[in-house]
PDB file of N, CA and C in Angstrom:
ATOM      1  N   UNK C   1      89.941  89.419 117.137  1.00  0.00           N
ATOM      2  CA  UNK C   1      91.301  89.781 117.507  1.00  0.00           C
ATOM      3  C   UNK C   1      92.132  89.941 116.225  1.00  0.00           C
ATOM      4  N   UNK C   2      92.571  91.183 115.973  1.00  0.00           N
ATOM      5  CA  UNK C   2      93.319  91.469 114.742  1.00  0.00           C
ATOM      6  C   UNK C   2      94.652  90.721 114.680  1.00  0.00           C
ATOM      7  N   UNK C   3      95.280  90.531 115.817  1.00  0.00           N
ATOM      8  CA  UNK C   3      96.561  89.815 115.826  1.00  0.00           C
ATOM      9  C   UNK C   3      96.378  88.382 115.333  1.00  0.00           C
ATOM     10  N   UNK C   4      95.345  87.716 115.796  1.00  0.00           N
ATOM     11  CA  UNK C   4      95.070  86.340 115.368  1.00  0.00           C
ATOM     12  C   UNK C   4      94.695  86.301 113.888  1.00  0.00           C
ATOM     13  N   UNK C   5      93.913  87.290 113.433  1.00  0.00           N
ATOM     14  CA  UNK C   5      93.543  87.352 112.012  1.00  0.00           C
ATOM     15  C   UNK C   5      94.773  87.540 111.145  1.00  0.00           C
ATOM     16  N   UNK C   6      95.624  88.432 111.577  1.00  0.00           N
ATOM     17  CA  UNK C   6      96.850  88.708 110.814  1.00  0.00           C
ATOM     18  C   UNK C   6      97.690  87.449 110.692  1.00  0.00           C
ATOM     19  N   UNK C   7      97.877  86.749 111.812  1.00  0.00           N
ATOM     20  CA  UNK C   7      98.675  85.524 111.794  1.00  0.00           C
ATOM     21  C   UNK C   7      98.021  84.453 110.936  1.00  0.00           C
ATOM     22  N   UNK C   8      96.702  84.372 110.952  1.00  0.00           N
ATOM     23  CA  UNK C   8      95.966  83.418 110.127  1.00  0.00           C
ATOM     24  C   UNK C   8      96.242  83.667 108.646  1.00  0.00           C
ATOM     25  N   UNK C   9      96.204  84.927 108.239  1.00  0.00           N
ATOM     26  CA  UNK C   9      96.466  85.277 106.834  1.00  0.00           C
ATOM     27  C   UNK C   9      97.922  84.975 106.470  1.00  0.00           C
ATOM     28  N   UNK C  10      98.848  85.338 107.332  1.00  0.00           N
ATOM     29  CA  UNK C  10     100.268  85.063 107.070  1.00  0.00           C
ATOM     30  C   UNK C  10     100.496  83.562 106.926  1.00  0.00           C
ATOM     31  N   UNK C  11      99.922  82.781 107.811  1.00  0.00           N
ATOM     32  CA  UNK C  11     100.083  81.327 107.749  1.00  0.00           C
ATOM     33  C   UNK C  11      99.490  80.761 106.466  1.00  0.00           C
ATOM     34  N   UNK C  12      98.330  81.284 106.056  1.00  0.00           N
ATOM     35  CA  UNK C  12      97.689  80.812 104.828  1.00  0.00           C
ATOM     36  C   UNK C  12      98.552  81.142 103.610  1.00  0.00           C
ATOM     37  N   UNK C  13      99.113  82.333 103.573  1.00  0.00           N
ATOM     38  CA  UNK C  13      99.988  82.719 102.457  1.00  0.00           C
ATOM     39  C   UNK C  13     101.226  81.836 102.430  1.00  0.00           C
ATOM     40  N   UNK C  14     101.822  81.611 103.581  1.00  0.00           N
ATOM     41  CA  UNK C  14     103.028  80.791 103.643  1.00  0.00           C
ATOM     42  C   UNK C  14     102.771  79.330 103.293  1.00  0.00           C
ATOM     43  N   UNK C  15     101.527  78.873 103.381  1.00  0.00           N
ATOM     44  CA  UNK C  15     101.183  77.490 103.046  1.00  0.00           C
ATOM     45  C   UNK C  15     100.966  77.298 101.543  1.00  0.00           C
ATOM     46  N   UNK C  16     100.903  78.390 100.788  1.00  0.00           N
ATOM     47  CA  UNK C  16     100.721  78.289  99.341  1.00  0.00           C
ATOM     48  C   UNK C  16     101.998  77.787  98.678  1.00  0.00           C
ATOM     49  N   UNK C  17     101.853  76.999  97.637  1.00  0.00           N
ATOM     50  CA  UNK C  17     103.008  76.572  96.857  1.00  0.00           C
ATOM     51  C   UNK C  17     103.937  75.672  97.636  1.00  0.00           C
ATOM     52  N   UNK C  18     105.165  75.624  97.183  1.00  0.00           N
ATOM     53  CA  UNK C  18     106.171  74.777  97.808  1.00  0.00           C
ATOM     54  C   UNK C  18     106.808  75.434  99.024  1.00  0.00           C
ATOM     55  N   UNK C  19     107.799  74.776  99.583  1.00  0.00           N
ATOM     56  CA  UNK C  19     108.478  75.346 100.755  1.00  0.00           C
ATOM     57  C   UNK C  19     109.287  76.593 100.386  1.00  0.00           C
ATOM     58  N   UNK C  20     109.426  77.476 101.336  1.00  0.00           N
ATOM     59  CA  UNK C  20     110.166  78.723 101.108  1.00  0.00           C
ATOM     60  C   UNK C  20     111.596  78.462 100.635  1.00  0.00           C
ATOM     61  N   UNK C  21     112.211  77.401 101.118  1.00  0.00           N
ATOM     62  CA  UNK C  21     113.600  77.099 100.748  1.00  0.00           C
ATOM     63  C   UNK C  21     113.737  76.777  99.263  1.00  0.00           C
ATOM     64  N   UNK C  22     112.642  76.343  98.619  1.00  0.00           N
ATOM     65  CA  UNK C  22     112.691  75.968  97.200  1.00  0.00           C
ATOM     66  C   UNK C  22     112.392  77.141  96.278  1.00  0.00           C
ATOM     67  N   UNK C  23     112.011  78.276  96.841  1.00  0.00           N
ATOM     68  CA  UNK C  23     111.661  79.433  96.017  1.00  0.00           C
ATOM     69  C   UNK C  23     112.912  80.060  95.422  1.00  0.00           C
ATOM     70  N   UNK C  24     112.774  80.481  94.152  1.00  0.00           N
ATOM     71  CA  UNK C  24     113.852  81.197  93.481  1.00  0.00           C
ATOM     72  C   UNK C  24     113.221  82.375  92.745  1.00  0.00           C
ATOM     73  N   UNK C  25     113.928  83.485  92.661  1.00  0.00           N
ATOM     74  CA  UNK C  25     113.357  84.632  91.955  1.00  0.00           C
ATOM     75  C   UNK C  25     113.246  84.361  90.459  1.00  0.00           C
ATOM     76  N   UNK C  26     112.288  85.011  89.842  1.00  0.00           N
ATOM     77  CA  UNK C  26     112.164  84.928  88.395  1.00  0.00           C
ATOM     78  C   UNK C  26     113.316  85.696  87.755  1.00  0.00           C
ATOM     79  N   UNK C  27     113.660  85.357  86.525  1.00  0.00           N
ATOM     80  CA  UNK C  27     114.721  86.123  85.863  1.00  0.00           C
ATOM     81  C   UNK C  27     114.259  87.559  85.635  1.00  0.00           C
ATOM     82  N   UNK C  28     115.189  88.497  85.614  1.00  0.00           N
ATOM     83  CA  UNK C  28     114.799  89.889  85.409  1.00  0.00           C
ATOM     84  C   UNK C  28     114.197  90.103  84.023  1.00  0.00           C
ATOM     85  N   UNK C  29     113.323  91.088  83.948  1.00  0.00           N
ATOM     86  CA  UNK C  29     112.674  91.457  82.683  1.00  0.00           C
ATOM     87  C   UNK C  29     113.264  92.797  82.253  1.00  0.00           C
ATOM     88  N   UNK C  30     114.261  92.737  81.394  1.00  0.00           N
ATOM     89  CA  UNK C  30     114.996  93.944  80.992  1.00  0.00           C
ATOM     90  C   UNK C  30     114.102  94.940  80.259  1.00  0.00           C
ATOM     91  N   UNK C  31     113.161  94.445  79.467  1.00  0.00           N
ATOM     92  CA  UNK C  31     112.268  95.345  78.726  1.00  0.00           C
ATOM     93  C   UNK C  31     111.372  96.113  79.701  1.00  0.00           C
ATOM     94  N   UNK C  32     110.796  95.394  80.667  1.00  0.00           N
ATOM     95  CA  UNK C  32     109.944  96.056  81.661  1.00  0.00           C
ATOM     96  C   UNK C  32     110.763  97.041  82.496  1.00  0.00           C
ATOM     97  N   UNK C  33     111.953  96.627  82.910  1.00  0.00           N
ATOM     98  CA  UNK C  33     112.816  97.509  83.705  1.00  0.00           C
ATOM     99  C   UNK C  33     113.133  98.793  82.935  1.00  0.00           C
ATOM    100  N   UNK C  34     113.361  98.681  81.640  1.00  0.00           N
ATOM    101  CA  UNK C  34     113.650  99.872  80.828  1.00  0.00           C
ATOM    102  C   UNK C  34     112.434 100.789  80.759  1.00  0.00           C
ATOM    103  N   UNK C  35     111.239 100.205  80.665  1.00  0.00           N
ATOM    104  CA  UNK C  35     110.017 101.015  80.640  1.00  0.00           C
ATOM    105  C   UNK C  35     109.826 101.744  81.970  1.00  0.00           C
ATOM    106  N   UNK C  36     110.093 101.048  83.066  1.00  0.00           N
ATOM    107  CA  UNK C  36     109.976 101.667  84.391  1.00  0.00           C
ATOM    108  C   UNK C  36     110.981 102.799  84.520  1.00  0.00           C
ATOM    109  N   UNK C  37     112.219 102.540  84.125  1.00  0.00           N
ATOM    110  CA  UNK C  37     113.262 103.568  84.208  1.00  0.00           C
ATOM    111  C   UNK C  37     112.902 104.787  83.361  1.00  0.00           C
ATOM    112  N   UNK C  38     112.380 104.533  82.158  1.00  0.00           N
ATOM    113  CA  UNK C  38     111.986 105.633  81.269  1.00  0.00           C
ATOM    114  C   UNK C  38     110.904 106.485  81.924  1.00  0.00           C
ATOM    115  N   UNK C  39     109.903 105.852  82.566  1.00  0.00           N
ATOM    116  CA  UNK C  39     108.826 106.601  83.228  1.00  0.00           C
ATOM    117  C   UNK C  39     109.381 107.395  84.404  1.00  0.00           C
ATOM    118  N   UNK C  40     110.303 106.810  85.147  1.00  0.00           N
ATOM    119  CA  UNK C  40     110.924 107.525  86.264  1.00  0.00           C
ATOM    120  C   UNK C  40     111.664 108.756  85.764  1.00  0.00           C
ATOM    121  N   UNK C  41     112.447 108.609  84.698  1.00  0.00           N
ATOM    122  CA  UNK C  41     113.218 109.726  84.162  1.00  0.00           C
ATOM    123  C   UNK C  41     112.296 110.816  83.612  1.00  0.00           C
ATOM    124  N   UNK C  42     111.243 110.395  82.936  1.00  0.00           N
ATOM    125  CA  UNK C  42     110.316 111.346  82.317  1.00  0.00           C
ATOM    126  C   UNK C  42     109.492 112.108  83.340  1.00  0.00           C
ATOM    127  N   UNK C  43     109.045 111.422  84.386  1.00  0.00           N
ATOM    128  CA  UNK C  43     108.067 112.024  85.301  1.00  0.00           C
ATOM    129  C   UNK C  43     108.589 112.365  86.682  1.00  0.00           C
ATOM    130  N   UNK C  44     109.654 111.713  87.099  1.00  0.00           N
ATOM    131  CA  UNK C  44     110.123 111.901  88.470  1.00  0.00           C
ATOM    132  C   UNK C  44     109.420 110.982  89.453  1.00  0.00           C
ATOM    133  N   UNK C  45     108.627 110.040  88.958  1.00  0.00           N
ATOM    134  CA  UNK C  45     107.943 109.085  89.841  1.00  0.00           C
ATOM    135  C   UNK C  45     108.978 108.191  90.519  1.00  0.00           C
ATOM    136  N   UNK C  46     108.657 107.711  91.708  1.00  0.00           N
ATOM    137  CA  UNK C  46     109.543 106.792  92.421  1.00  0.00           C
ATOM    138  C   UNK C  46     109.564 105.445  91.697  1.00  0.00           C
ATOM    139  N   UNK C  47     110.520 104.620  92.035  1.00  0.00           N
ATOM    140  CA  UNK C  47     110.637 103.294  91.428  1.00  0.00           C
ATOM    141  C   UNK C  47     109.344 102.495  91.596  1.00  0.00           C
ATOM    142  N   UNK C  48     108.829 102.449  92.815  1.00  0.00           N
ATOM    143  CA  UNK C  48     107.608 101.679  93.076  1.00  0.00           C
ATOM    144  C   UNK C  48     106.413 102.205  92.305  1.00  0.00           C
ATOM    145  N   UNK C  49     106.249 103.519  92.275  1.00  0.00           N
ATOM    146  CA  UNK C  49     105.110 104.103  91.562  1.00  0.00           C
ATOM    147  C   UNK C  49     105.264 103.959  90.051  1.00  0.00           C
ATOM    148  N   UNK C  50     106.488 104.073  89.554  1.00  0.00           N
ATOM    149  CA  UNK C  50     106.714 103.890  88.117  1.00  0.00           C
ATOM    150  C   UNK C  50     106.428 102.446  87.722  1.00  0.00           C
ATOM    151  N   UNK C  51     106.852 101.499  88.549  1.00  0.00           N
ATOM    152  CA  UNK C  51     106.582 100.086  88.259  1.00  0.00           C
ATOM    153  C   UNK C  51     105.077  99.823  88.283  1.00  0.00           C
ATOM    154  N   UNK C  52     104.383 100.371  89.270  1.00  0.00           N
ATOM    155  CA  UNK C  52     102.932 100.185  89.338  1.00  0.00           C
ATOM    156  C   UNK C  52     102.247 100.793  88.118  1.00  0.00           C
ATOM    157  N   UNK C  53     102.682 101.968  87.703  1.00  0.00           N
ATOM    158  CA  UNK C  53     102.096 102.590  86.513  1.00  0.00           C
ATOM    159  C   UNK C  53     102.276 101.690  85.290  1.00  0.00           C
ATOM    160  N   UNK C  54     103.474 101.165  85.106  1.00  0.00           N
ATOM    161  CA  UNK C  54     103.731 100.304  83.947  1.00  0.00           C
ATOM    162  C   UNK C  54     102.928  99.003  84.038  1.00  0.00           C
ATOM    163  N   UNK C  55     102.734  98.480  85.236  1.00  0.00           N
ATOM    164  CA  UNK C  55     101.901  97.286  85.409  1.00  0.00           C
ATOM    165  C   UNK C  55     100.462  97.608  85.018  1.00  0.00           C
ATOM    166  N   UNK C  56      99.946  98.749  85.476  1.00  0.00           N
ATOM    167  CA  UNK C  56      98.579  99.142  85.130  1.00  0.00           C
ATOM    168  C   UNK C  56      98.420  99.304  83.625  1.00  0.00           C
ATOM    169  N   UNK C  57      99.447  99.830  82.964  1.00  0.00           N
ATOM    170  CA  UNK C  57      99.405  99.997  81.507  1.00  0.00           C
ATOM    171  C   UNK C  57      99.229  98.661  80.780  1.00  0.00           C
ATOM    172  N   UNK C  58      99.736  97.604  81.373  1.00  0.00           N
ATOM    173  CA  UNK C  58      99.698  96.298  80.730  1.00  0.00           C
ATOM    174  C   UNK C  58      98.430  95.492  81.037  1.00  0.00           C
ATOM    175  N   UNK C  59      97.551  96.026  81.876  1.00  0.00           N
ATOM    176  CA  UNK C  59      96.320  95.296  82.179  1.00  0.00           C
ATOM    177  C   UNK C  59      95.499  95.100  80.911  1.00  0.00           C
ATOM    178  N   UNK C  60      95.041  93.874  80.659  1.00  0.00           N
ATOM    179  CA  UNK C  60      94.255  93.640  79.447  1.00  0.00           C
ATOM    180  C   UNK C  60      92.854  94.249  79.515  1.00  0.00           C
ATOM    181  N   UNK C  61      92.304  94.365  80.712  1.00  0.00           N
ATOM    182  CA  UNK C  61      90.941  94.874  80.860  1.00  0.00           C
ATOM    183  C   UNK C  61      90.837  95.711  82.142  1.00  0.00           C
ATOM    184  N   UNK C  62      91.435  96.914  82.146  1.00  0.00           N
ATOM    185  CA  UNK C  62      91.416  97.723  83.373  1.00  0.00           C
ATOM    186  C   UNK C  62      90.007  98.206  83.705  1.00  0.00           C
ATOM    187  N   UNK C  63      89.790  98.505  84.967  1.00  0.00           N
ATOM    188  CA  UNK C  63      88.513  99.084  85.383  1.00  0.00           C
ATOM    189  C   UNK C  63      88.325 100.428  84.689  1.00  0.00           C
ATOM    190  N   UNK C  64      87.125 100.933  84.717  1.00  0.00           N
ATOM    191  CA  UNK C  64      86.839 102.227  84.089  1.00  0.00           C
ATOM    192  C   UNK C  64      87.701 103.331  84.711  1.00  0.00           C
ATOM    193  N   UNK C  65      87.889 103.277  86.019  1.00  0.00           N
ATOM    194  CA  UNK C  65      88.672 104.304  86.699  1.00  0.00           C
ATOM    195  C   UNK C  65      90.144 104.257  86.271  1.00  0.00           C
ATOM    196  N   UNK C  66      90.709 103.053  86.202  1.00  0.00           N
ATOM    197  CA  UNK C  66      92.112 102.925  85.807  1.00  0.00           C
ATOM    198  C   UNK C  66      92.268 103.257  84.331  1.00  0.00           C
ATOM    199  N   UNK C  67      91.310 102.850  83.501  1.00  0.00           N
ATOM    200  CA  UNK C  67      91.364 103.200  82.074  1.00  0.00           C
ATOM    201  C   UNK C  67      91.359 104.715  81.899  1.00  0.00           C
ATOM    202  N   UNK C  68      90.540 105.409  82.694  1.00  0.00           N
ATOM    203  CA  UNK C  68      90.484 106.864  82.627  1.00  0.00           C
ATOM    204  C   UNK C  68      91.806 107.486  83.068  1.00  0.00           C
ATOM    205  N   UNK C  69      92.391 106.942  84.113  1.00  0.00           N
ATOM    206  CA  UNK C  69      93.679 107.430  84.609  1.00  0.00           C
ATOM    207  C   UNK C  69      94.759 107.247  83.535  1.00  0.00           C
ATOM    208  N   UNK C  70      94.784 106.079  82.901  1.00  0.00           N
ATOM    209  CA  UNK C  70      95.770 105.817  81.852  1.00  0.00           C
ATOM    210  C   UNK C  70      95.552 106.718  80.639  1.00  0.00           C
ATOM    211  N   UNK C  71      94.308 106.943  80.284  1.00  0.00           N
ATOM    212  CA  UNK C  71      94.006 107.836  79.163  1.00  0.00           C
ATOM    213  C   UNK C  71      94.467 109.256  79.484  1.00  0.00           C
ATOM    214  N   UNK C  72      94.232 109.684  80.723  1.00  0.00           N
ATOM    215  CA  UNK C  72      94.694 111.010  81.144  1.00  0.00           C
ATOM    216  C   UNK C  72      96.214 111.121  81.079  1.00  0.00           C
ATOM    217  N   UNK C  73      96.899 110.053  81.462  1.00  0.00           N
ATOM    218  CA  UNK C  73      98.364 110.065  81.393  1.00  0.00           C
ATOM    219  C   UNK C  73      98.827 110.222  79.949  1.00  0.00           C
ATOM    220  N   UNK C  74      98.203 109.493  79.042  1.00  0.00           N
ATOM    221  CA  UNK C  74      98.587 109.596  77.623  1.00  0.00           C
ATOM    222  C   UNK C  74      98.275 110.983  77.062  1.00  0.00           C
ATOM    223  N   UNK C  75      97.194 111.592  77.554  1.00  0.00           N
ATOM    224  CA  UNK C  75      96.803 112.921  77.072  1.00  0.00           C
ATOM    225  C   UNK C  75      97.606 114.037  77.738  1.00  0.00           C
ATOM    226  N   UNK C  76      98.298 113.709  78.834  1.00  0.00           N
ATOM    227  CA  UNK C  76      99.082 114.716  79.540  1.00  0.00           C
ATOM    228  C   UNK C  76      98.292 115.471  80.597  1.00  0.00           C
ATOM    229  N   UNK C  77      97.039 115.038  80.828  1.00  0.00           N
ATOM    230  CA  UNK C  77      96.175 115.751  81.783  1.00  0.00           C
ATOM    231  C   UNK C  77      95.079 114.806  82.259  1.00  0.00           C
ATOM    232  N   UNK C  78      95.064 114.503  83.551  1.00  0.00           N
ATOM    233  CA  UNK C  78      94.048 113.630  84.138  1.00  0.00           C
ATOM    234  C   UNK C  78      93.098 114.479  84.976  1.00  0.00           C
ATOM    235  N   UNK C  79      91.823 114.417  84.654  1.00  0.00           N
ATOM    236  CA  UNK C  79      90.806 115.197  85.369  1.00  0.00           C
ATOM    237  C   UNK C  79      89.886 114.234  86.100  1.00  0.00           C
ATOM    238  N   UNK C  80      89.671 114.504  87.376  1.00  0.00           N
ATOM    239  CA  UNK C  80      88.765 113.682  88.171  1.00  0.00           C
ATOM    240  C   UNK C  80      87.815 114.589  88.940  1.00  0.00           C
ATOM    241  N   UNK C  81      86.809 113.992  89.535  1.00  0.00           N
ATOM    242  CA  UNK C  81      85.788 114.778  90.237  1.00  0.00           C
ATOM    243  C   UNK C  81      86.111 114.904  91.731  1.00  0.00           C
ATOM    244  N   UNK C  82      85.384 115.774  92.442  1.00  0.00           N
ATOM    245  CA  UNK C  82      85.690 116.020  93.852  1.00  0.00           C
ATOM    246  C   UNK C  82      85.060 115.020  94.832  1.00  0.00           C
ATOM    247  N   UNK C  83      84.574 113.890  94.327  1.00  0.00           N
ATOM    248  CA  UNK C  83      84.028 112.867  95.218  1.00  0.00           C
ATOM    249  C   UNK C  83      85.166 112.234  96.009  1.00  0.00           C
ATOM    250  N   UNK C  84      84.857 111.503  97.088  1.00  0.00           N
ATOM    251  CA  UNK C  84      85.931 110.808  97.808  1.00  0.00           C
ATOM    252  C   UNK C  84      86.737 109.871  96.892  1.00  0.00           C
ATOM    253  N   UNK C  85      86.043 109.147  96.007  1.00  0.00           N
ATOM    254  CA  UNK C  85      86.752 108.265  95.075  1.00  0.00           C
ATOM    255  C   UNK C  85      87.623 109.084  94.111  1.00  0.00           C
ATOM    256  N   UNK C  86      87.095 110.189  93.636  1.00  0.00           N
ATOM    257  CA  UNK C  86      87.847 111.053  92.734  1.00  0.00           C
ATOM    258  C   UNK C  86      89.085 111.622  93.398  1.00  0.00           C
ATOM    259  N   UNK C  87      88.962 112.017  94.652  1.00  0.00           N
ATOM    260  CA  UNK C  87      90.122 112.544  95.380  1.00  0.00           C
ATOM    261  C   UNK C  87      91.172 111.452  95.581  1.00  0.00           C
ATOM    262  N   UNK C  88      90.708 110.232  95.867  1.00  0.00           N
ATOM    263  CA  UNK C  88      91.624 109.114  96.046  1.00  0.00           C
ATOM    264  C   UNK C  88      92.366 108.838  94.737  1.00  0.00           C
ATOM    265  N   UNK C  89      91.625 108.815  93.628  1.00  0.00           N
ATOM    266  CA  UNK C  89      92.242 108.585  92.315  1.00  0.00           C
ATOM    267  C   UNK C  89      93.209 109.708  91.952  1.00  0.00           C
ATOM    268  N   UNK C  90      92.868 110.939  92.318  1.00  0.00           N
ATOM    269  CA  UNK C  90      93.764 112.067  92.044  1.00  0.00           C
ATOM    270  C   UNK C  90      95.083 111.890  92.795  1.00  0.00           C
ATOM    271  N   UNK C  91      95.014 111.456  94.042  1.00  0.00           N
ATOM    272  CA  UNK C  91      96.239 111.232  94.812  1.00  0.00           C
ATOM    273  C   UNK C  91      97.052 110.088  94.213  1.00  0.00           C
ATOM    274  N   UNK C  92      96.372 109.014  93.816  1.00  0.00           N
ATOM    275  CA  UNK C  92      97.067 107.914  93.157  1.00  0.00           C
ATOM    276  C   UNK C  92      97.760 108.416  91.887  1.00  0.00           C
ATOM    277  N   UNK C  93      97.037 109.189  91.082  1.00  0.00           N
ATOM    278  CA  UNK C  93      97.601 109.722  89.839  1.00  0.00           C
ATOM    279  C   UNK C  93      98.819 110.595  90.132  1.00  0.00           C
ATOM    280  N   UNK C  94      98.743 111.449  91.136  1.00  0.00           N
ATOM    281  CA  UNK C  94      99.887 112.304  91.468  1.00  0.00           C
ATOM    282  C   UNK C  94     101.121 111.466  91.774  1.00  0.00           C
ATOM    283  N   UNK C  95     100.915 110.384  92.503  1.00  0.00           N
ATOM    284  CA  UNK C  95     102.047 109.518  92.854  1.00  0.00           C
ATOM    285  C   UNK C  95     102.575 108.766  91.633  1.00  0.00           C
ATOM    286  N   UNK C  96     101.662 108.258  90.804  1.00  0.00           N
ATOM    287  CA  UNK C  96     102.078 107.507  89.615  1.00  0.00           C
ATOM    288  C   UNK C  96     102.719 108.405  88.574  1.00  0.00           C
ATOM    289  N   UNK C  97     102.244 109.648  88.470  1.00  0.00           N
ATOM    290  CA  UNK C  97     102.720 110.559  87.434  1.00  0.00           C
ATOM    291  C   UNK C  97     103.973 111.327  87.833  1.00  0.00           C
ATOM    292  N   UNK C  98     104.322 111.359  89.112  1.00  0.00           N
ATOM    293  CA  UNK C  98     105.507 112.070  89.549  1.00  0.00           C
ATOM    294  C   UNK C  98     105.354 113.578  89.405  1.00  0.00           C
ATOM    295  N   UNK C  99     106.377 114.303  89.806  1.00  0.00           N
ATOM    296  CA  UNK C  99     106.314 115.765  89.810  1.00  0.00           C
ATOM    297  C   UNK C  99     106.408 116.389  88.432  1.00  0.00           C
ATOM    298  N   UNK C 100     106.962 115.657  87.453  1.00  0.00           N
ATOM    299  CA  UNK C 100     107.113 116.206  86.109  1.00  0.00           C
ATOM    300  C   UNK C 100     106.177 115.558  85.082  1.00  0.00           C
ATOM    301  N   UNK C 101     105.315 114.688  85.542  1.00  0.00           N
ATOM    302  CA  UNK C 101     104.447 113.952  84.625  1.00  0.00           C
ATOM    303  C   UNK C 101     103.174 114.687  84.303  1.00  0.00           C
ATOM    304  N   UNK C 102     102.198 113.968  83.787  1.00  0.00           N
ATOM    305  CA  UNK C 102     100.920 114.573  83.419  1.00  0.00           C
ATOM    306  C   UNK C 102     100.301 115.359  84.577  1.00  0.00           C
ATOM    307  N   UNK C 103      99.558 116.404  84.228  1.00  0.00           N
ATOM    308  CA  UNK C 103      98.877 117.218  85.234  1.00  0.00           C
ATOM    309  C   UNK C 103      97.703 116.441  85.805  1.00  0.00           C
ATOM    310  N   UNK C 104      97.411 116.683  87.068  1.00  0.00           N
ATOM    311  CA  UNK C 104      96.262 116.064  87.735  1.00  0.00           C
ATOM    312  C   UNK C 104      95.336 117.200  88.175  1.00  0.00           C
ATOM    313  N   UNK C 105      94.114 117.179  87.656  1.00  0.00           N
ATOM    314  CA  UNK C 105      93.130 118.203  87.977  1.00  0.00           C
ATOM    315  C   UNK C 105      91.996 117.536  88.737  1.00  0.00           C
ATOM    316  N   UNK C 106      91.757 118.019  89.970  1.00  0.00           N
ATOM    317  CA  UNK C 106      90.662 117.433  90.765  1.00  0.00           C
ATOM    318  C   UNK C 106      89.769 118.526  91.314  1.00  0.00           C
TER     319      UNK C 106
END
């Protein structure tokens, strides 16, 4: 039953850490926010996609696929293959790169 599974996961997540009432947001990271804003202005990517792109850039050991995507972004052109995984990565790249960002060739 998916409903029971969903509730089980929600309950498990809510049981992590302290009580919800004690949670406070972390202080803002102005440097990261500026990087996200710069990517949005440069590429036209949405806030969420620009933030995800900047997070991926900071990974210390990205997967081969993400490393290739990041390298393509730096080169201004990301090329992927027509496999199902390649098509998925191409769509991810289009979203992360925005309408004015690096070209995506699939």
